[in-house]
Coordinates of C-alpha atoms and ligand atoms in Angstrom, one line a residue:
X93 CA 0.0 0.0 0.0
X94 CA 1.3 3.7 -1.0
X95 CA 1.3 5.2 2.2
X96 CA 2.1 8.5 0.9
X97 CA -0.3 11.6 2.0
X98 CA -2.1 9.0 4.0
X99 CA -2.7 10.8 7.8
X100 CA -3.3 7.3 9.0
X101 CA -3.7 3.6 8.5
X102 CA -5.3 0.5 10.2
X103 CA -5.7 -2.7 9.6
X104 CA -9.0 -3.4 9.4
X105 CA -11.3 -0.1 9.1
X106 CA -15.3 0.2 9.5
X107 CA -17.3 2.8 8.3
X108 CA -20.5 2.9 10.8
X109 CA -20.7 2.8 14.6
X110 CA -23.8 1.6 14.3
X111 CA -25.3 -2.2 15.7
X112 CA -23.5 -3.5 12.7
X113 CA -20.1 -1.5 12.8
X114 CA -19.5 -2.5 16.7
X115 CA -20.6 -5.4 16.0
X116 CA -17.7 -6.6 13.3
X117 CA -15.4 -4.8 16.1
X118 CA -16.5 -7.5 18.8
X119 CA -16.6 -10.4 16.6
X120 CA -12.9 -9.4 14.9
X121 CA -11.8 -9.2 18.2
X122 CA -13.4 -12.6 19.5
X123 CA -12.1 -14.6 16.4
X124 CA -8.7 -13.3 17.8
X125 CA -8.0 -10.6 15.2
X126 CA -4.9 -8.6 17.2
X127 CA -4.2 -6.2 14.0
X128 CA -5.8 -2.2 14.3
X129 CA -8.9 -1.9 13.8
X130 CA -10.5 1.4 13.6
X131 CA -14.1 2.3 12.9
X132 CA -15.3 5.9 12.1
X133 CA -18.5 6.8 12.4
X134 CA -20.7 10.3 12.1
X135 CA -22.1 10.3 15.2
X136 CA -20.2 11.7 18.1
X137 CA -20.8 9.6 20.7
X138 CA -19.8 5.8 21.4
X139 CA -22.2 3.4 19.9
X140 CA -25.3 2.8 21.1
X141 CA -28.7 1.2 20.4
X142 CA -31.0 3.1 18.0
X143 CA -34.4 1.0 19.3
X144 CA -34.5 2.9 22.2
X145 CA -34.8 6.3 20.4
X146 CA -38.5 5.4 19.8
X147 CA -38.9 3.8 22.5
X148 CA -37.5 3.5 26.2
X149 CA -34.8 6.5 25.5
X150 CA -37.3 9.2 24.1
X151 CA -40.0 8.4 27.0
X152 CA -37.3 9.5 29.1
X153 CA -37.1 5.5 30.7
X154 CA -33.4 4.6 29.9
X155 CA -30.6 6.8 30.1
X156 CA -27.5 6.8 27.4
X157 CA -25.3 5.1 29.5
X158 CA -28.3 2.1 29.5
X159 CA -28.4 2.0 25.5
X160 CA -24.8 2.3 24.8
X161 CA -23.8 -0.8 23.1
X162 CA -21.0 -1.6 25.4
X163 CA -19.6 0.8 28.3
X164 CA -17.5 3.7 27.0
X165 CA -14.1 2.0 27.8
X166 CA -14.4 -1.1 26.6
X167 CA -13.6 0.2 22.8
X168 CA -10.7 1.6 24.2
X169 CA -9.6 -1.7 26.4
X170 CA -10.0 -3.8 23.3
X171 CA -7.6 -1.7 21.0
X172 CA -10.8 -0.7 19.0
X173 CA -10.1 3.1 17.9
X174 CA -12.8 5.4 17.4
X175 CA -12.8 8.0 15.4
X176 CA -16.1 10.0 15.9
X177 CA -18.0 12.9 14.6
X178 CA -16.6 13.0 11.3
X179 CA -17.9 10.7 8.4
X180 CA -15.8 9.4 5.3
X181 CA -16.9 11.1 2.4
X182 CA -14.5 9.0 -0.1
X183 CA -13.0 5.5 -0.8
X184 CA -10.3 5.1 -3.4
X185 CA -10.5 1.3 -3.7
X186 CA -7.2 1.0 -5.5
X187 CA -5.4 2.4 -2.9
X188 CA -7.0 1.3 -0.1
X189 CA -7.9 5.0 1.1
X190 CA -10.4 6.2 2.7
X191 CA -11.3 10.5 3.1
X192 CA -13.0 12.1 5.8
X193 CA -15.3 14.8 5.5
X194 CA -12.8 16.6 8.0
X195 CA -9.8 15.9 4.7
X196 CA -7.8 13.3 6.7
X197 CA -7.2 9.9 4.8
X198 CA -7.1 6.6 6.9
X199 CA -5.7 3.6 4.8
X200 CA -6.9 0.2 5.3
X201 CA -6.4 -3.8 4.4
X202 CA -9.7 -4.8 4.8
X203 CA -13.2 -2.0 5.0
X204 CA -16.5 -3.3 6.1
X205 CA -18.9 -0.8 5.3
X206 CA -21.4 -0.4 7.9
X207 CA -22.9 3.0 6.7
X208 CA -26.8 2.2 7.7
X209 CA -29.2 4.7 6.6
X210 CA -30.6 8.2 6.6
X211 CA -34.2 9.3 6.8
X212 CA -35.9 9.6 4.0
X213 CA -36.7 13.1 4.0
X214 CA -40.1 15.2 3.5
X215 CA -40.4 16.5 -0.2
X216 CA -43.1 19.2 0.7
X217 CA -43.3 22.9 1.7
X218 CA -42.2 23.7 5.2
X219 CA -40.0 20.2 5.2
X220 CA -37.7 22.4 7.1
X221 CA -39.6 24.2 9.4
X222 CA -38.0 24.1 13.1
X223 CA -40.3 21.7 14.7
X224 CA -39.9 18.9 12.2
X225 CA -38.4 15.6 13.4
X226 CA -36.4 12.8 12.0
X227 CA -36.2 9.5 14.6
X228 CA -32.8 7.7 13.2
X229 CA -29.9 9.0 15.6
X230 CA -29.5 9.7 19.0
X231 CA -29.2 13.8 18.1
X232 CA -32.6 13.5 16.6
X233 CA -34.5 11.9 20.2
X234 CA -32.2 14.6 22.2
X235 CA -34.1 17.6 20.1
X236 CA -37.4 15.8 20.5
X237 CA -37.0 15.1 24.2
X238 CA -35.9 18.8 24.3
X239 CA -39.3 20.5 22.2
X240 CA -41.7 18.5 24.8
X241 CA -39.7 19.7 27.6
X242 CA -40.2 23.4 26.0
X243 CA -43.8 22.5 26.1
X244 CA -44.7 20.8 22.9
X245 CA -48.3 19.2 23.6
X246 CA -49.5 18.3 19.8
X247 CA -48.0 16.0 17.5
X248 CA -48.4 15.2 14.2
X249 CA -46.4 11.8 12.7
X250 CA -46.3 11.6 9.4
X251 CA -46.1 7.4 7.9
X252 CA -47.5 4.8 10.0
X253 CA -44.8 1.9 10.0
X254 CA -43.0 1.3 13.1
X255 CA -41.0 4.0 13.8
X256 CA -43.9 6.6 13.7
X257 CA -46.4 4.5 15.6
X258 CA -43.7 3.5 18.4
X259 CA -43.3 7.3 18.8
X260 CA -47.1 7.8 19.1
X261 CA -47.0 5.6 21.7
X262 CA -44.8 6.8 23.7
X263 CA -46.3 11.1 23.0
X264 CA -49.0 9.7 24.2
X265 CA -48.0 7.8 27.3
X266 CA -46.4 11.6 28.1
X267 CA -49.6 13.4 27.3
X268 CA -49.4 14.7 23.7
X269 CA -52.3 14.9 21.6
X270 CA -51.2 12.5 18.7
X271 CA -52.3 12.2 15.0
X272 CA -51.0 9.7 12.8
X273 CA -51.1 10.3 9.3
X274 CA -50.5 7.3 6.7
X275 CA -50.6 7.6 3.2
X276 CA -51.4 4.4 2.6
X277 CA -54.7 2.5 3.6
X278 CA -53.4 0.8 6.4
X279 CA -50.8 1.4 9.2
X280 CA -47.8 -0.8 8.7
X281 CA -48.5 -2.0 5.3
X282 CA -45.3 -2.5 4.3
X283 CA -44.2 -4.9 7.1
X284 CA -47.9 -6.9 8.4
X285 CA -50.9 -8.1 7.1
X286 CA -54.0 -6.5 7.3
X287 CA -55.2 -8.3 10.4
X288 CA -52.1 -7.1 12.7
X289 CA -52.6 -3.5 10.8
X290 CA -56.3 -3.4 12.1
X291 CA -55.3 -4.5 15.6
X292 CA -52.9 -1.6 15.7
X293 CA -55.2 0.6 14.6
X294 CA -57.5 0.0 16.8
X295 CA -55.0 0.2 19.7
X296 CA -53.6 3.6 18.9
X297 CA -57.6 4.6 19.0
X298 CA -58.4 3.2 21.9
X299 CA -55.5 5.1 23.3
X300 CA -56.8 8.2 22.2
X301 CA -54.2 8.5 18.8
X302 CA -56.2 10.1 16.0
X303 CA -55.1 7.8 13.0
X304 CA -56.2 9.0 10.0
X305 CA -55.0 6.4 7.0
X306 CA -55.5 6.9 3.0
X307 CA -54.2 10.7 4.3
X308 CA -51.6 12.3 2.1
X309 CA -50.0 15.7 3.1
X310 CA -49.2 18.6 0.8
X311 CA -47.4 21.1 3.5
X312 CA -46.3 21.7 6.9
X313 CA -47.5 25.2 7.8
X314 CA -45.5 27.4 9.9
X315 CA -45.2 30.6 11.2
X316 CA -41.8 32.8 12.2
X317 CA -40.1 29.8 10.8
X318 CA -41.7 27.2 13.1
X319 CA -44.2 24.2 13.0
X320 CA -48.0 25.7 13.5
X321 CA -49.7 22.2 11.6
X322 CA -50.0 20.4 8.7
X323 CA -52.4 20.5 5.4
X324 CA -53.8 17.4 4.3
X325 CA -54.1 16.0 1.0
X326 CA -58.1 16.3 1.3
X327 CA -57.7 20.3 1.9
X328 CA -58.0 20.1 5.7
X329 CA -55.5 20.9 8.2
X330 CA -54.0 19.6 11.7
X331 CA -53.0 21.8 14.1
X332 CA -49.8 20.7 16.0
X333 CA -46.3 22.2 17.6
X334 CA -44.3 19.1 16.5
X335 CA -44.4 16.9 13.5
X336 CA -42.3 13.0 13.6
X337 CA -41.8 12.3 10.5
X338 CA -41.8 8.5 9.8
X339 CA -41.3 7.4 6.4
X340 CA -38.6 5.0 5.5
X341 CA -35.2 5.4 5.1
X342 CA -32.4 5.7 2.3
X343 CA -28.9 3.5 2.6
X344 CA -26.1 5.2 3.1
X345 CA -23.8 4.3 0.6
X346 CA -22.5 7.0 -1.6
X347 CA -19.5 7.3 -1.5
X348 CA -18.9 3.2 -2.0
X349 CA -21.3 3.8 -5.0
X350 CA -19.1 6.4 -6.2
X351 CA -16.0 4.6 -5.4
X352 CA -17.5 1.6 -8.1
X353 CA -19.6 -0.9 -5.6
X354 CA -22.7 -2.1 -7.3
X355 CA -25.8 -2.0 -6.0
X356 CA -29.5 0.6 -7.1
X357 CA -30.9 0.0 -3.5
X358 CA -27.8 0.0 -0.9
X359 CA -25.3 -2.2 -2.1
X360 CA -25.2 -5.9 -3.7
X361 CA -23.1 -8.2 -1.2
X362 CA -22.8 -12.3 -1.9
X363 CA -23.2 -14.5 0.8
X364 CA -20.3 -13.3 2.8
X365 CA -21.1 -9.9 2.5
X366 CA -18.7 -9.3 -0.4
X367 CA -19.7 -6.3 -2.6
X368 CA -17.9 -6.2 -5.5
X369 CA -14.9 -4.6 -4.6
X370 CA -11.8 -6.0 -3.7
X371 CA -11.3 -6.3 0.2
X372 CA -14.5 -4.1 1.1
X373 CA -17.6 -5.4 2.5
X374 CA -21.0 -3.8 3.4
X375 CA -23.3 -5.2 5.8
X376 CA -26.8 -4.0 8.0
X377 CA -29.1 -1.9 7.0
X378 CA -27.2 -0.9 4.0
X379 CA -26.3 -4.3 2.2
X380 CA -28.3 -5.8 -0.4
X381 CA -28.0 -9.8 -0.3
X382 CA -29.9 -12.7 -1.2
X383 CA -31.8 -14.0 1.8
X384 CA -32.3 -17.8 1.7
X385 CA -35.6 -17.4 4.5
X386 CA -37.1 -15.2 0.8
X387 CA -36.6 -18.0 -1.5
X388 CA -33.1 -16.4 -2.5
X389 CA -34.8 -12.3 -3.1
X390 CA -32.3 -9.9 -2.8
X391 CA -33.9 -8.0 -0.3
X392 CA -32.3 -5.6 2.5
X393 CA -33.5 -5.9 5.7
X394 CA -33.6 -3.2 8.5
X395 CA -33.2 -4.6 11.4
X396 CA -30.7 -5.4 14.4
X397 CA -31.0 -9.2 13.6
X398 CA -29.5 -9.1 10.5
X399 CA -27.0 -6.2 11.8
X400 CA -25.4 -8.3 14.2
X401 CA -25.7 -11.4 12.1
X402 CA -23.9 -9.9 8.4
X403 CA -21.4 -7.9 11.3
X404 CA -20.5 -11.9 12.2
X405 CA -20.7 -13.0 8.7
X406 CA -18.0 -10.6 7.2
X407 CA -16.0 -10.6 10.7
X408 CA -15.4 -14.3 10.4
X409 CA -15.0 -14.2 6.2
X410 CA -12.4 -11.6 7.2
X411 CA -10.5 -14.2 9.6
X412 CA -10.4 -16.7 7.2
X413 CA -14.1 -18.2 8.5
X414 CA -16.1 -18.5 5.6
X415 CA -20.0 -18.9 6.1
X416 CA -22.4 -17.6 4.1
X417 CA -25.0 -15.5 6.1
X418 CA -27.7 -17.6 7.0
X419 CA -29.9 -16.2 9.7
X420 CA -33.7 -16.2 10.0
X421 CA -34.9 -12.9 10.5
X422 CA -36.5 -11.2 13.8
X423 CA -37.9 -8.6 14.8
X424 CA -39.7 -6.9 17.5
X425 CA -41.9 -3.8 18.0
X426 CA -42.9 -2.4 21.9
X427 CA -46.4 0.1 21.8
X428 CA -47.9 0.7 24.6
X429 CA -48.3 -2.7 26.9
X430 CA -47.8 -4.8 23.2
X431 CA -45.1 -6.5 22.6
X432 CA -44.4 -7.9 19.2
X433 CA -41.9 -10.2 18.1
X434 CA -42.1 -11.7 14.4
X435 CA -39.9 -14.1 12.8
X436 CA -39.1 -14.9 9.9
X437 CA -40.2 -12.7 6.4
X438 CA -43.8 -13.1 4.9
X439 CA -42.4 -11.5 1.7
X440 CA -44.9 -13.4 -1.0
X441 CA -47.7 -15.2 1.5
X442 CA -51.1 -16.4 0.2
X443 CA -52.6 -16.7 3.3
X444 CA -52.3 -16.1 7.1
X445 CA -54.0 -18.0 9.9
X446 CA -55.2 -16.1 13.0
X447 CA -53.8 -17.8 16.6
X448 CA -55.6 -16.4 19.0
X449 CA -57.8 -13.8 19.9
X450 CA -57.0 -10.3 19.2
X451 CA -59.4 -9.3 21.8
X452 CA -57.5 -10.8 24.5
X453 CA -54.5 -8.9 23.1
X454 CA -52.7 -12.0 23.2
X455 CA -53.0 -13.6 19.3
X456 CA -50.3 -15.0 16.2
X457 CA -50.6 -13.8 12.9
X458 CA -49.0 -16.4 10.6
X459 CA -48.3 -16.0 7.1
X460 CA -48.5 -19.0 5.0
X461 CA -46.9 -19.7 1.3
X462 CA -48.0 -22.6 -0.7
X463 CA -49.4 -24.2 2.7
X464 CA -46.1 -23.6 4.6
X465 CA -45.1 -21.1 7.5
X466 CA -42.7 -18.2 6.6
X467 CA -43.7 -15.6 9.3
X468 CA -44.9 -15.5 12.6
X469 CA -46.1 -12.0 13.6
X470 CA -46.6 -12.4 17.5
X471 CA -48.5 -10.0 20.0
X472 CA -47.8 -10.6 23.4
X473 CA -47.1 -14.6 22.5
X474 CA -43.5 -15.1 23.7
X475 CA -44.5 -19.1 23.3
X476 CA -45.5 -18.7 20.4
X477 CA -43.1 -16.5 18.8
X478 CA -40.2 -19.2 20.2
X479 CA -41.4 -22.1 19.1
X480 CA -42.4 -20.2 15.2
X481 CA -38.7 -19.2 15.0
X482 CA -38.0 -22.9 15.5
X483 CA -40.3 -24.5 13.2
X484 CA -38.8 -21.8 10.2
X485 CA -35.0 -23.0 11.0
X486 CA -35.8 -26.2 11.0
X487 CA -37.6 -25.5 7.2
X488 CA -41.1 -26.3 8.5
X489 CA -42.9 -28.1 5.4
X490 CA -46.8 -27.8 5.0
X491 CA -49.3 -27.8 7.6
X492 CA -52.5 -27.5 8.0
X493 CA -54.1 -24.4 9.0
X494 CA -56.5 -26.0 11.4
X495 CA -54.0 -27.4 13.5
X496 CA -52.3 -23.9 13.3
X497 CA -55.0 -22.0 14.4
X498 CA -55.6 -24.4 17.2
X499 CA -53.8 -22.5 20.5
X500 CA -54.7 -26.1 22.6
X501 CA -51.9 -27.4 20.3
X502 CA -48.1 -25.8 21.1
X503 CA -46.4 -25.0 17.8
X504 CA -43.7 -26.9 18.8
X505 CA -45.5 -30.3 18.6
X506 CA -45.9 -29.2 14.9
X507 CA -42.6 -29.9 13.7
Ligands
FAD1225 P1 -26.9 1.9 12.0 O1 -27.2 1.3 13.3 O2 -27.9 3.0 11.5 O3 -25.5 2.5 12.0 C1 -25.0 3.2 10.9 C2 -24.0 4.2 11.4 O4 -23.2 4.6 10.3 C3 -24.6 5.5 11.9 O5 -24.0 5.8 13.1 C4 -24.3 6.5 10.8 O6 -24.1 7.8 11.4 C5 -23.0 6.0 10.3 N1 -22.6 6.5 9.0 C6 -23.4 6.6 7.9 N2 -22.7 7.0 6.8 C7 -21.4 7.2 7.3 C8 -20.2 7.7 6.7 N3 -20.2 8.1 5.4 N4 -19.1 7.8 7.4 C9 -19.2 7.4 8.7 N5 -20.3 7.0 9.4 C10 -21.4 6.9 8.6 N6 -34.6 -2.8 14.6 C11 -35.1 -3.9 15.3 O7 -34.7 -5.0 15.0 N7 -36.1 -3.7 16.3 C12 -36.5 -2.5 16.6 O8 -37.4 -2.4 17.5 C13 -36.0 -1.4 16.0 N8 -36.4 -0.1 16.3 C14 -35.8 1.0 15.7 C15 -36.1 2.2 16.2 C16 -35.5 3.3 15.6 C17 -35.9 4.7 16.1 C18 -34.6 3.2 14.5 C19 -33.9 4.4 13.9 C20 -34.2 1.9 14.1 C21 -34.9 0.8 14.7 N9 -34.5 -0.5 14.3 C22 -35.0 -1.6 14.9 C23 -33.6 -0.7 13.2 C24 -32.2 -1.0 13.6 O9 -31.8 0.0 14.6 C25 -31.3 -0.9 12.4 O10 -31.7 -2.0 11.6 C26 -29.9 -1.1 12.8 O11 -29.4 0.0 13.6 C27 -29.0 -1.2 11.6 O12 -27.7 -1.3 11.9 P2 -26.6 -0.7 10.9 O13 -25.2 -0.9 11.6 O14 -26.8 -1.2 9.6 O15 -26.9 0.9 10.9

């Protein structure tokens, strides 16, 4: 490697200090890697959890310290550098260079590229009004947290998928009024079937959360440059002092794009997280892979499941361990007194089968494809979601959705 005009240089570099980003760090270092590794990340503070920002963090229940992902000095005690609050802005993969967006270069052997995602931003008038929240990093929760202590009583969340209903939760559990506006014609459409949207709806309603769905907006109205509501698609208005906006998120991956790696949405890895440059890889949120629990779709999945798992992947392809990434997706949601765990991916289901009683708040949605599981979607049903994730790594064949349905019968005798 030319080391000329290079500030700096380490062995192994990562770009993220995200779940996946400390991740590879923990894993490198538990495989027994003893080279440099150093991993540079734009947020300014050691990693942490970003759950908690819709969740236990933001209603003011856990502290920093009890989301960080390990305690400050144990990056430190491990010979993992960390180079925060400045993000790399270049990658020459000939050279093995990356730039910072503060000019300093950092040369490596080996880059995993553990970038994650930005918000997808609002494309309307007032988009920037002050007032106007994102819900990704830990700066975004801290200026949230920081408008209701200043008094901000009435929120609008714009999108209705996880993120933005986990937020109404928790505005309402600390008194805000709450709307929820989803374009589409159901919350969480992207992610559930209708019968776990409807129960959601219902729930936010019964909490007192306005959710109004088929609900376009066209502008967030201010005045003296700050949030005073939002105009609807249908002409109306909302009032509010605060608007969470919820509506996906875009992978972070320009300058590997721009540096050659392939990829139209995030960035195409193989089954050890390779992209297609020499010696980088790309994993979480980010990376683009074929995913053996969706027939073999290249998908990317957005959650800390499949963080941790690619971080271990690459990690272990890195020290000479080669196993392709094979891990069945999870998940899990918290709103109000729910909790929701899902496993597995119901990407291409022709029918689901109701477990339980939603009434009791206690119920299994699962999604069937040609007769045969693929996704457990489980409120409050620890059981259930437990022995679900079995029966999908075992590669559950057919059954029959009487016996599924039948909550006398534990899923684990279905095997
Ligand atoms: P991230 O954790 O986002 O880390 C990426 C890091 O890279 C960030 O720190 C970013 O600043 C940094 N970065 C980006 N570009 C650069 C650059 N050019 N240079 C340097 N650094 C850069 N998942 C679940 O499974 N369950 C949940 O309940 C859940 N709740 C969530 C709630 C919220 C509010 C959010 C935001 C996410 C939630 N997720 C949840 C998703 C989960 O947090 C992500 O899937 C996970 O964090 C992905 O890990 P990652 O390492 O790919 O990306």
């Amino acid at each position: 490697m030319d080391n000329q005009g290079i500030s700096s240089a380490a062995d192994i570099v990562i770009v993220g200090t995200g779940h996946g980003g400390a991740q590879a760090a923990i894993t490198l270092r538990q495989q027994g890697h003893d080279g440099t590794i150093t991993m540079i990340g734009r947020d300014n503070v050691p990693p942490y959890e970003r759950p908690p920002l819709s969740k236990e963090y933001l209603a003011g229940d856990k502290s920093f310290e009890r989301i960080m992902i390990r305690p400050e000095k144990f990056w430190a005690d491990k010979g993992i550098e960390l180079r925060l609050g400045s993000g790399v802005s270049a990658i020459d993969p000939a050279a093995h260079v990356v730039t910072l967006s503060d000019g300093s270069t950092v040369g490596y052997r080996k880059l995993i590229w553990a970038g994650g995602a930005d918000p997808r931003r609002l494309g309307v008038p007032g988009a920037n009004l002050k007032g106007v929240f994102y819900v990704r990093d830990k700066g975004d929760a801290d200026a949230m947290m920081a408008a209701l202590e200043s008094g901000a009583r009435r929120a609008v969340v714009i999108g209705g998928g996880y993120i933005g209903l986990e937020a109404a939760a928790v505005l309402r559990k600390l008194g805000c009024e709450v709307t929820v506006l989803e374009m589409l014609d159901r919350v969480l459409a992207r992610v559930a079937g209708p019968q776990l949207s409807r129960f959601y709806e219902e729930e936010h309603r019964r909490q007192g959360v306005d959710i109004q769905v088929s609900r376009g907006i066209s502008e967030i109205l201010g005045e003296d440059g700050a949030v005073t509501g939002v105009k609807l698609g249908n002409g109306a208005s909302a009032e509010c002092d605060m608007v969470i906006v919820g509506i996906g998120i875009v992978p972070a991956v320009a300058p590997l794009i721009a540096a050659g790696a392939a990829g139209s949405n995030g960035i195409d890895v193989d089954e050890f997280c390779r992209t297609a440059l020499d010696d980088i890889y790309a994993i979480g949120d980010c990376a683009a892979h074929a995913n053996p629990f969706a027939d073999n779709a290249v998908i990317r999945l957005e959650s800390v499941q499949n963080a941790h798992d690619m971080a271990n992947t690459a990690a272990r392809a890195i020290m000479g361990d080669k196993q392709p990434y094979h891990a069945l997706p999870w998940f899990w949601s918290n709103q109000y007194d729910l909790k929701l765990q899902t496993a597995g991916l119901n990407l291409g289901y022709d029918s689901t089968v109701l477990r339980g009683d939603p009434a009791t708040r206690k119920f299994t949605v699962i999604y069937l494809k040609n007769g045969r599981p693929i996704a457990f979607d489980c409120v409050n049903a620890m059981k259930d979601y437990v022995q679900g994730r079995k029966l999908l790594e075992s590669g559950v064949g057919e059954i029959e959705p009487a016996l599924l349905a039948d909550t006398d019968i534990p899923l684990k005798d279905m095997a």
